[in-house]
JSON list of C-alpha atoms in Angstrom, two decimals:
[
{"chain": "A", "resi": 1, "resn": "MET", "atom": "CA", "xyz": [48.69, -2.90, 10.99]},
{"chain": "A", "resi": 2, "resn": "ALA", "atom": "CA", "xyz": [48.09, 0.02, 8.73]},
{"chain": "A", "resi": 3, "resn": "ALA", "atom": "CA", "xyz": [50.98, 1.73, 6.94]},
{"chain": "A", "resi": 4, "resn": "ASP", "atom": "CA", "xyz": [51.10, 4.35, 9.71]},
{"chain": "A", "resi": 5, "resn": "GLY", "atom": "CA", "xyz": [51.49, 1.64, 12.37]},
{"chain": "A", "resi": 6, "resn": "ALA", "atom": "CA", "xyz": [47.91, 1.96, 13.65]},
{"chain": "A", "resi": 7, "resn": "ARG", "atom": "CA", "xyz": [45.85, -1.16, 14.18]},
{"chain": "A", "resi": 8, "resn": "ARG", "atom": "CA", "xyz": [43.46, -1.82, 11.31]},
{"chain": "A", "resi": 9, "resn": "PRO", "atom": "CA", "xyz": [39.92, -2.76, 12.30]},
{"chain": "A", "resi": 10, "resn": "MET", "atom": "CA", "xyz": [39.27, -6.49, 12.09]},
{"chain": "A", "resi": 11, "resn": "ALA", "atom": "CA", "xyz": [36.59, -8.15, 9.98]},
{"chain": "A", "resi": 12, "resn": "ILE", "atom": "CA", "xyz": [35.66, -11.76, 10.68]},
{"chain": "A", "resi": 13, "resn": "VAL", "atom": "CA", "xyz": [33.94, -13.50, 7.76]},
{"chain": "A", "resi": 14, "resn": "VAL", "atom": "CA", "xyz": [32.10, -16.64, 8.88]},
{"chain": "A", "resi": 15, "resn": "MET", "atom": "CA", "xyz": [32.09, -18.84, 5.79]},
{"chain": "A", "resi": 16, "resn": "GLY", "atom": "CA", "xyz": [30.93, -22.23, 4.54]},
{"chain": "A", "resi": 17, "resn": "THR", "atom": "CA", "xyz": [28.08, -23.83, 2.68]},
{"chain": "A", "resi": 18, "resn": "SER", "atom": "CA", "xyz": [24.44, -23.23, 3.39]},
{"chain": "A", "resi": 19, "resn": "GLY", "atom": "CA", "xyz": [23.32, -25.08, 6.50]},
{"chain": "A", "resi": 20, "resn": "VAL", "atom": "CA", "xyz": [26.57, -25.11, 8.49]},
{"chain": "A", "resi": 21, "resn": "GLY", "atom": "CA", "xyz": [25.30, -22.47, 10.90]},
{"chain": "A", "resi": 22, "resn": "LYS", "atom": "CA", "xyz": [27.03, -19.34, 9.62]},
{"chain": "A", "resi": 23, "resn": "THR", "atom": "CA", "xyz": [24.38, -16.96, 10.94]},
{"chain": "A", "resi": 24, "resn": "THR", "atom": "CA", "xyz": [24.15, -18.62, 14.34]},
{"chain": "A", "resi": 25, "resn": "ALA", "atom": "CA", "xyz": [27.93, -18.70, 14.76]},
{"chain": "A", "resi": 26, "resn": "ALA", "atom": "CA", "xyz": [28.47, -15.18, 13.43]},
{"chain": "A", "resi": 27, "resn": "LYS", "atom": "CA", "xyz": [25.79, -13.70, 15.70]},
{"chain": "A", "resi": 28, "resn": "GLY", "atom": "CA", "xyz": [27.37, -15.54, 18.63]},
{"chain": "A", "resi": 29, "resn": "ILE", "atom": "CA", "xyz": [30.86, -14.30, 17.79]},
{"chain": "A", "resi": 30, "resn": "ALA", "atom": "CA", "xyz": [29.60, -10.74, 17.31]},
{"chain": "A", "resi": 31, "resn": "ALA", "atom": "CA", "xyz": [27.76, -10.84, 20.64]},
{"chain": "A", "resi": 32, "resn": "ALA", "atom": "CA", "xyz": [30.76, -12.33, 22.47]},
{"chain": "A", "resi": 33, "resn": "LEU", "atom": "CA", "xyz": [33.09, -9.66, 21.05]},
{"chain": "A", "resi": 34, "resn": "ASP", "atom": "CA", "xyz": [30.49, -6.86, 21.13]},
{"chain": "A", "resi": 35, "resn": "TRP", "atom": "CA", "xyz": [31.07, -6.13, 17.41]},
{"chain": "A", "resi": 36, "resn": "PRO", "atom": "CA", "xyz": [28.53, -5.16, 14.72]},
{"chain": "A", "resi": 37, "resn": "PHE", "atom": "CA", "xyz": [27.09, -8.07, 12.69]},
{"chain": "A", "resi": 38, "resn": "ALA", "atom": "CA", "xyz": [25.87, -8.29, 9.10]},
{"chain": "A", "resi": 39, "resn": "GLU", "atom": "CA", "xyz": [24.10, -11.14, 7.29]},
{"chain": "A", "resi": 40, "resn": "ALA", "atom": "CA", "xyz": [25.47, -11.58, 3.75]},
{"chain": "A", "resi": 41, "resn": "ASP", "atom": "CA", "xyz": [22.10, -12.76, 2.44]},
{"chain": "A", "resi": 42, "resn": "GLU", "atom": "CA", "xyz": [20.84, -9.20, 2.95]},
{"chain": "A", "resi": 43, "resn": "PHE", "atom": "CA", "xyz": [23.37, -7.96, 0.37]},
{"chain": "A", "resi": 44, "resn": "HIS", "atom": "CA", "xyz": [22.02, -10.18, -2.43]},
{"chain": "A", "resi": 45, "resn": "PRO", "atom": "CA", "xyz": [20.20, -8.43, -5.26]},
{"chain": "A", "resi": 46, "resn": "LYS", "atom": "CA", "xyz": [16.59, -9.55, -5.70]},
{"chain": "A", "resi": 47, "resn": "ALA", "atom": "CA", "xyz": [17.54, -11.36, -8.92]},
{"chain": "A", "resi": 48, "resn": "ASN", "atom": "CA", "xyz": [19.96, -13.60, -7.01]},
{"chain": "A", "resi": 49, "resn": "ILE", "atom": "CA", "xyz": [17.35, -14.47, -4.40]},
{"chain": "A", "resi": 50, "resn": "ALA", "atom": "CA", "xyz": [14.80, -15.24, -7.12]},
{"chain": "A", "resi": 51, "resn": "LYS", "atom": "CA", "xyz": [17.29, -17.47, -8.89]},
{"chain": "A", "resi": 52, "resn": "MET", "atom": "CA", "xyz": [18.21, -19.43, -5.75]},
{"chain": "A", "resi": 53, "resn": "SER", "atom": "CA", "xyz": [14.57, -19.67, -4.67]},
{"chain": "A", "resi": 54, "resn": "SER", "atom": "CA", "xyz": [13.89, -21.33, -8.03]},
{"chain": "A", "resi": 55, "resn": "GLY", "atom": "CA", "xyz": [16.64, -23.88, -7.40]},
{"chain": "A", "resi": 56, "resn": "ILE", "atom": "CA", "xyz": [19.07, -22.32, -9.88]},
{"chain": "A", "resi": 57, "resn": "PRO", "atom": "CA", "xyz": [22.68, -22.07, -8.67]},
{"chain": "A", "resi": 58, "resn": "LEU", "atom": "CA", "xyz": [24.31, -18.67, -8.87]},
{"chain": "A", "resi": 59, "resn": "THR", "atom": "CA", "xyz": [27.12, -18.11, -11.35]},
{"chain": "A", "resi": 60, "resn": "ASP", "atom": "CA", "xyz": [30.30, -16.19, -10.63]},
{"chain": "A", "resi": 61, "resn": "GLU", "atom": "CA", "xyz": [28.81, -13.28, -12.57]},
{"chain": "A", "resi": 62, "resn": "ASP", "atom": "CA", "xyz": [25.82, -13.32, -10.19]},
{"chain": "A", "resi": 63, "resn": "ARG", "atom": "CA", "xyz": [28.09, -13.34, -7.16]},
{"chain": "A", "resi": 64, "resn": "TRP", "atom": "CA", "xyz": [30.56, -10.53, -7.99]},
{"chain": "A", "resi": 65, "resn": "PRO", "atom": "CA", "xyz": [28.21, -7.58, -7.25]},
{"chain": "A", "resi": 66, "resn": "TRP", "atom": "CA", "xyz": [27.11, -9.30, -4.02]},
{"chain": "A", "resi": 67, "resn": "LEU", "atom": "CA", "xyz": [30.69, -9.88, -2.90]},
{"chain": "A", "resi": 68, "resn": "ARG", "atom": "CA", "xyz": [31.65, -6.28, -3.75]},
{"chain": "A", "resi": 69, "resn": "ALA", "atom": "CA", "xyz": [28.72, -5.03, -1.65]},
{"chain": "A", "resi": 70, "resn": "ILE", "atom": "CA", "xyz": [29.95, -7.08, 1.33]},
{"chain": "A", "resi": 71, "resn": "ARG", "atom": "CA", "xyz": [33.52, -5.83, 0.82]},
{"chain": "A", "resi": 72, "resn": "ASP", "atom": "CA", "xyz": [32.25, -2.25, 0.62]},
{"chain": "A", "resi": 73, "resn": "TRP", "atom": "CA", "xyz": [30.23, -2.68, 3.85]},
{"chain": "A", "resi": 74, "resn": "ILE", "atom": "CA", "xyz": [33.39, -3.94, 5.59]},
{"chain": "A", "resi": 75, "resn": "ASP", "atom": "CA", "xyz": [35.32, -0.94, 4.21]},
{"chain": "A", "resi": 76, "resn": "ALA", "atom": "CA", "xyz": [32.71, 1.53, 5.45]},
{"chain": "A", "resi": 77, "resn": "ARG", "atom": "CA", "xyz": [32.83, 0.05, 8.95]},
{"chain": "A", "resi": 78, "resn": "ALA", "atom": "CA", "xyz": [36.65, 0.00, 8.88]},
{"chain": "A", "resi": 79, "resn": "GLU", "atom": "CA", "xyz": [36.67, 3.70, 7.98]},
{"chain": "A", "resi": 80, "resn": "GLU", "atom": "CA", "xyz": [34.57, 4.23, 11.12]},
{"chain": "A", "resi": 81, "resn": "GLY", "atom": "CA", "xyz": [37.17, 2.25, 13.10]},
{"chain": "A", "resi": 82, "resn": "LYS", "atom": "CA", "xyz": [34.78, -0.62, 13.77]},
{"chain": "A", "resi": 83, "resn": "ASP", "atom": "CA", "xyz": [35.62, -4.32, 14.00]},
{"chain": "A", "resi": 84, "resn": "VAL", "atom": "CA", "xyz": [32.85, -6.43, 12.42]},
{"chain": "A", "resi": 85, "resn": "VAL", "atom": "CA", "xyz": [31.51, -9.92, 11.90]},
{"chain": "A", "resi": 86, "resn": "VAL", "atom": "CA", "xyz": [29.76, -10.87, 8.65]},
{"chain": "A", "resi": 87, "resn": "THR", "atom": "CA", "xyz": [28.49, -14.10, 7.14]},
{"chain": "A", "resi": 88, "resn": "CYS", "atom": "CA", "xyz": [29.41, -15.03, 3.59]},
{"chain": "A", "resi": 89, "resn": "SER", "atom": "CA", "xyz": [29.62, -18.43, 1.95]},
{"chain": "A", "resi": 90, "resn": "ALA", "atom": "CA", "xyz": [32.94, -17.36, 0.34]},
{"chain": "A", "resi": 91, "resn": "LEU", "atom": "CA", "xyz": [33.09, -20.77, -1.31]},
{"chain": "A", "resi": 92, "resn": "LYS", "atom": "CA", "xyz": [35.93, -20.06, -3.72]},
{"chain": "A", "resi": 93, "resn": "ARG", "atom": "CA", "xyz": [39.41, -18.66, -3.19]},
{"chain": "A", "resi": 94, "resn": "ARG", "atom": "CA", "xyz": [38.80, -15.91, -5.75]},
{"chain": "A", "resi": 95, "resn": "TYR", "atom": "CA", "xyz": [35.72, -14.78, -3.78]},
{"chain": "A", "resi": 96, "resn": "ARG", "atom": "CA", "xyz": [37.80, -14.60, -0.62]},
{"chain": "A", "resi": 97, "resn": "ASP", "atom": "CA", "xyz": [40.51, -12.70, -2.51]},
{"chain": "A", "resi": 98, "resn": "LEU", "atom": "CA", "xyz": [37.93, -10.05, -3.43]},
{"chain": "A", "resi": 99, "resn": "LEU", "atom": "CA", "xyz": [36.75, -9.78, 0.19]},
{"chain": "A", "resi": 100, "resn": "ARG", "atom": "CA", "xyz": [40.38, -9.41, 1.31]},
{"chain": "A", "resi": 101, "resn": "GLU", "atom": "CA", "xyz": [40.55, -6.20, -0.75]},
{"chain": "A", "resi": 102, "resn": "ALA", "atom": "CA", "xyz": [38.69, -4.57, 2.14]},
{"chain": "A", "resi": 103, "resn": "ARG", "atom": "CA", "xyz": [40.76, -2.14, 4.21]},
{"chain": "A", "resi": 104, "resn": "ALA", "atom": "CA", "xyz": [40.46, -4.27, 7.32]},
{"chain": "A", "resi": 105, "resn": "ASP", "atom": "CA", "xyz": [42.38, -7.07, 8.99]},
{"chain": "A", "resi": 106, "resn": "LEU", "atom": "CA", "xyz": [40.13, -9.72, 7.44]},
{"chain": "A", "resi": 107, "resn": "ARG", "atom": "CA", "xyz": [40.02, -13.25, 8.91]},
{"chain": "A", "resi": 108, "resn": "PHE", "atom": "CA", "xyz": [37.88, -16.19, 7.90]},
{"chain": "A", "resi": 109, "resn": "VAL", "atom": "CA", "xyz": [36.13, -18.69, 10.16]},
{"chain": "A", "resi": 110, "resn": "PHE", "atom": "CA", "xyz": [35.48, -21.69, 7.89]},
{"chain": "A", "resi": 111, "resn": "LEU", "atom": "CA", "xyz": [32.68, -23.75, 9.42]},
{"chain": "A", "resi": 112, "resn": "THR", "atom": "CA", "xyz": [33.03, -27.42, 8.54]},
{"chain": "A", "resi": 113, "resn": "ALA", "atom": "CA", "xyz": [30.55, -30.26, 8.89]},
{"chain": "A", "resi": 114, "resn": "ASP", "atom": "CA", "xyz": [29.73, -33.65, 7.49]},
{"chain": "A", "resi": 115, "resn": "PRO", "atom": "CA", "xyz": [27.62, -33.11, 4.34]},
{"chain": "A", "resi": 116, "resn": "ALA", "atom": "CA", "xyz": [24.92, -35.46, 5.70]},
{"chain": "A", "resi": 117, "resn": "LEU", "atom": "CA", "xyz": [24.52, -33.26, 8.79]},
{"chain": "A", "resi": 118, "resn": "VAL", "atom": "CA", "xyz": [24.32, -30.15, 6.61]},
{"chain": "A", "resi": 119, "resn": "ALA", "atom": "CA", "xyz": [21.69, -31.74, 4.36]},
{"chain": "A", "resi": 120, "resn": "GLN", "atom": "CA", "xyz": [19.67, -32.70, 7.44]},
{"chain": "A", "resi": 121, "resn": "ARG", "atom": "CA", "xyz": [19.84, -29.15, 8.80]},
{"chain": "A", "resi": 122, "resn": "ILE", "atom": "CA", "xyz": [18.78, -27.62, 5.50]},
{"chain": "A", "resi": 123, "resn": "GLY", "atom": "CA", "xyz": [15.93, -30.09, 5.18]},
{"chain": "A", "resi": 124, "resn": "THR", "atom": "CA", "xyz": [14.46, -29.09, 8.54]},
{"chain": "A", "resi": 125, "resn": "ARG", "atom": "CA", "xyz": [14.76, -25.31, 8.40]},
{"chain": "A", "resi": 126, "resn": "SER", "atom": "CA", "xyz": [12.00, -23.06, 7.18]},
{"chain": "A", "resi": 127, "resn": "GLY", "atom": "CA", "xyz": [11.75, -19.52, 5.91]},
{"chain": "A", "resi": 128, "resn": "HIS", "atom": "CA", "xyz": [15.03, -19.54, 3.97]},
{"chain": "A", "resi": 129, "resn": "PHE", "atom": "CA", "xyz": [15.23, -18.96, 0.22]},
{"chain": "A", "resi": 130, "resn": "MET", "atom": "CA", "xyz": [18.03, -21.50, -0.28]},
{"chain": "A", "resi": 131, "resn": "PRO", "atom": "CA", "xyz": [16.47, -24.85, -1.25]},
{"chain": "A", "resi": 132, "resn": "PRO", "atom": "CA", "xyz": [18.14, -28.11, -0.15]},
{"chain": "A", "resi": 133, "resn": "GLU", "atom": "CA", "xyz": [18.79, -29.07, -3.79]},
{"chain": "A", "resi": 134, "resn": "LEU", "atom": "CA", "xyz": [21.44, -26.35, -4.11]},
{"chain": "A", "resi": 135, "resn": "LEU", "atom": "CA", "xyz": [23.67, -27.86, -1.40]},
{"chain": "A", "resi": 136, "resn": "ARG", "atom": "CA", "xyz": [25.23, -30.20, -3.97]},
{"chain": "A", "resi": 137, "resn": "SER", "atom": "CA", "xyz": [26.31, -27.26, -6.17]},
{"chain": "A", "resi": 138, "resn": "GLN", "atom": "CA", "xyz": [27.77, -25.46, -3.14]},
{"chain": "A", "resi": 139, "resn": "LEU", "atom": "CA", "xyz": [29.74, -28.54, -2.09]},
{"chain": "A", "resi": 140, "resn": "ALA", "atom": "CA", "xyz": [31.04, -28.87, -5.67]},
{"chain": "A", "resi": 141, "resn": "ASP", "atom": "CA", "xyz": [32.16, -25.20, -5.64]},
{"chain": "A", "resi": 142, "resn": "LEU", "atom": "CA", "xyz": [33.66, -25.26, -2.14]},
{"chain": "A", "resi": 143, "resn": "GLU", "atom": "CA", "xyz": [37.39, -24.58, -1.98]},
{"chain": "A", "resi": 144, "resn": "PRO", "atom": "CA", "xyz": [38.47, -24.93, 1.66]},
{"chain": "A", "resi": 145, "resn": "LEU", "atom": "CA", "xyz": [40.84, -22.35, 3.13]},
{"chain": "A", "resi": 146, "resn": "GLU", "atom": "CA", "xyz": [44.32, -22.80, 1.73]},
{"chain": "A", "resi": 147, "resn": "PRO", "atom": "CA", "xyz": [47.63, -22.43, 3.55]},
{"chain": "A", "resi": 148, "resn": "GLY", "atom": "CA", "xyz": [48.43, -18.75, 3.78]},
{"chain": "A", "resi": 149, "resn": "GLU", "atom": "CA", "xyz": [44.80, -17.62, 3.83]},
{"chain": "A", "resi": 150, "resn": "PRO", "atom": "CA", "xyz": [44.04, -15.73, 7.04]},
{"chain": "A", "resi": 151, "resn": "GLY", "atom": "CA", "xyz": [41.61, -17.86, 8.95]},
{"chain": "A", "resi": 152, "resn": "VAL", "atom": "CA", "xyz": [40.71, -20.97, 10.85]},
{"chain": "A", "resi": 153, "resn": "ALA", "atom": "CA", "xyz": [38.56, -24.03, 10.27]},
{"chain": "A", "resi": 154, "resn": "VAL", "atom": "CA", "xyz": [36.05, -24.84, 13.00]},
{"chain": "A", "resi": 155, "resn": "GLY", "atom": "CA", "xyz": [33.91, -27.96, 13.18]},
{"chain": "A", "resi": 156, "resn": "VAL", "atom": "CA", "xyz": [30.22, -27.51, 13.93]},
{"chain": "A", "resi": 157, "resn": "ASP", "atom": "CA", "xyz": [29.83, -30.89, 15.61]},
{"chain": "A", "resi": 158, "resn": "ALA", "atom": "CA", "xyz": [29.00, -29.23, 18.93]},
{"chain": "A", "resi": 159, "resn": "PRO", "atom": "CA", "xyz": [26.38, -26.89, 20.38]},
{"chain": "A", "resi": 160, "resn": "PRO", "atom": "CA", "xyz": [26.48, -23.32, 18.99]},
{"chain": "A", "resi": 161, "resn": "GLU", "atom": "CA", "xyz": [28.06, -21.89, 22.15]},
{"chain": "A", "resi": 162, "resn": "ALA", "atom": "CA", "xyz": [30.97, -24.32, 21.81]},
{"chain": "A", "resi": 163, "resn": "VAL", "atom": "CA", "xyz": [31.40, -23.47, 18.11]},
{"chain": "A", "resi": 164, "resn": "VAL", "atom": "CA", "xyz": [31.55, -19.77, 18.98]},
{"chain": "A", "resi": 165, "resn": "ARG", "atom": "CA", "xyz": [34.08, -20.41, 21.74]},
{"chain": "A", "resi": 166, "resn": "ARG", "atom": "CA", "xyz": [36.21, -22.58, 19.40]},
{"chain": "A", "resi": 167, "resn": "ALA", "atom": "CA", "xyz": [36.20, -19.86, 16.73]},
{"chain": "A", "resi": 168, "resn": "ILE", "atom": "CA", "xyz": [37.16, -17.04, 19.11]},
{"chain": "A", "resi": 169, "resn": "GLU", "atom": "CA", "xyz": [39.93, -19.12, 20.67]},
{"chain": "A", "resi": 170, "resn": "ALA", "atom": "CA", "xyz": [41.26, -20.29, 17.27]},
{"chain": "A", "resi": 171, "resn": "LEU", "atom": "CA", "xyz": [41.45, -16.64, 16.15]},
{"chain": "A", "resi": 172, "resn": "GLY", "atom": "CA", "xyz": [43.38, -15.76, 19.33]},
{"chain": "A", "resi": 173, "resn": "LEU", "atom": "CA", "xyz": [40.70, -13.34, 20.49]},
{"chain": "A", "resi": 174, "resn": "THR", "atom": "CA", "xyz": [38.93, -12.98, 23.82]},
{"chain": "A", "resi": 175, "resn": "GLY", "atom": "CA", "xyz": [35.24, -12.35, 24.24]},
{"chain": "A", "resi": 176, "resn": "LYS", "atom": "CA", "xyz": [33.66, -9.97, 26.68]},
{"chain": "A", "resi": 177, "resn": "GLY", "atom": "CA", "xyz": [32.98, -11.40, 30.12]}
]
């Protein structure tokens, strides 16, 4: 709730390492709730994409402008009164803390999977700038949601529709239809 007692718009951040299905799950959640969707990769500066495409992990300094851009997008939608769904790896607590600065009721959906399954998924996808070699650095950086962080962990060991349903139910929301 906002200070005036009004409901703040909600922002769902679908998080996890590359290859867990963030985009698929986030699009499914957005469609089920009839909320706008944004893909965090589209907020990366060209220098970040070039770095990752070359197999070079991003540093915190590389990530801060990207995370601020996502936070600012959430803020802009919240000012319009819109609930939203956005993907973002949000691997570290301090990244999530920055996203929580948004003026929205921000909740995380942490997608979890066996690293072997994730590696297999990354190895078979095409057209993505994130090379499989960077999964190891993401797993090393990953700080799972901690007690007190607003969000839920959802396993991706099921078809996408089931993952979406699990996420919506775990958040205590109801989809359309």
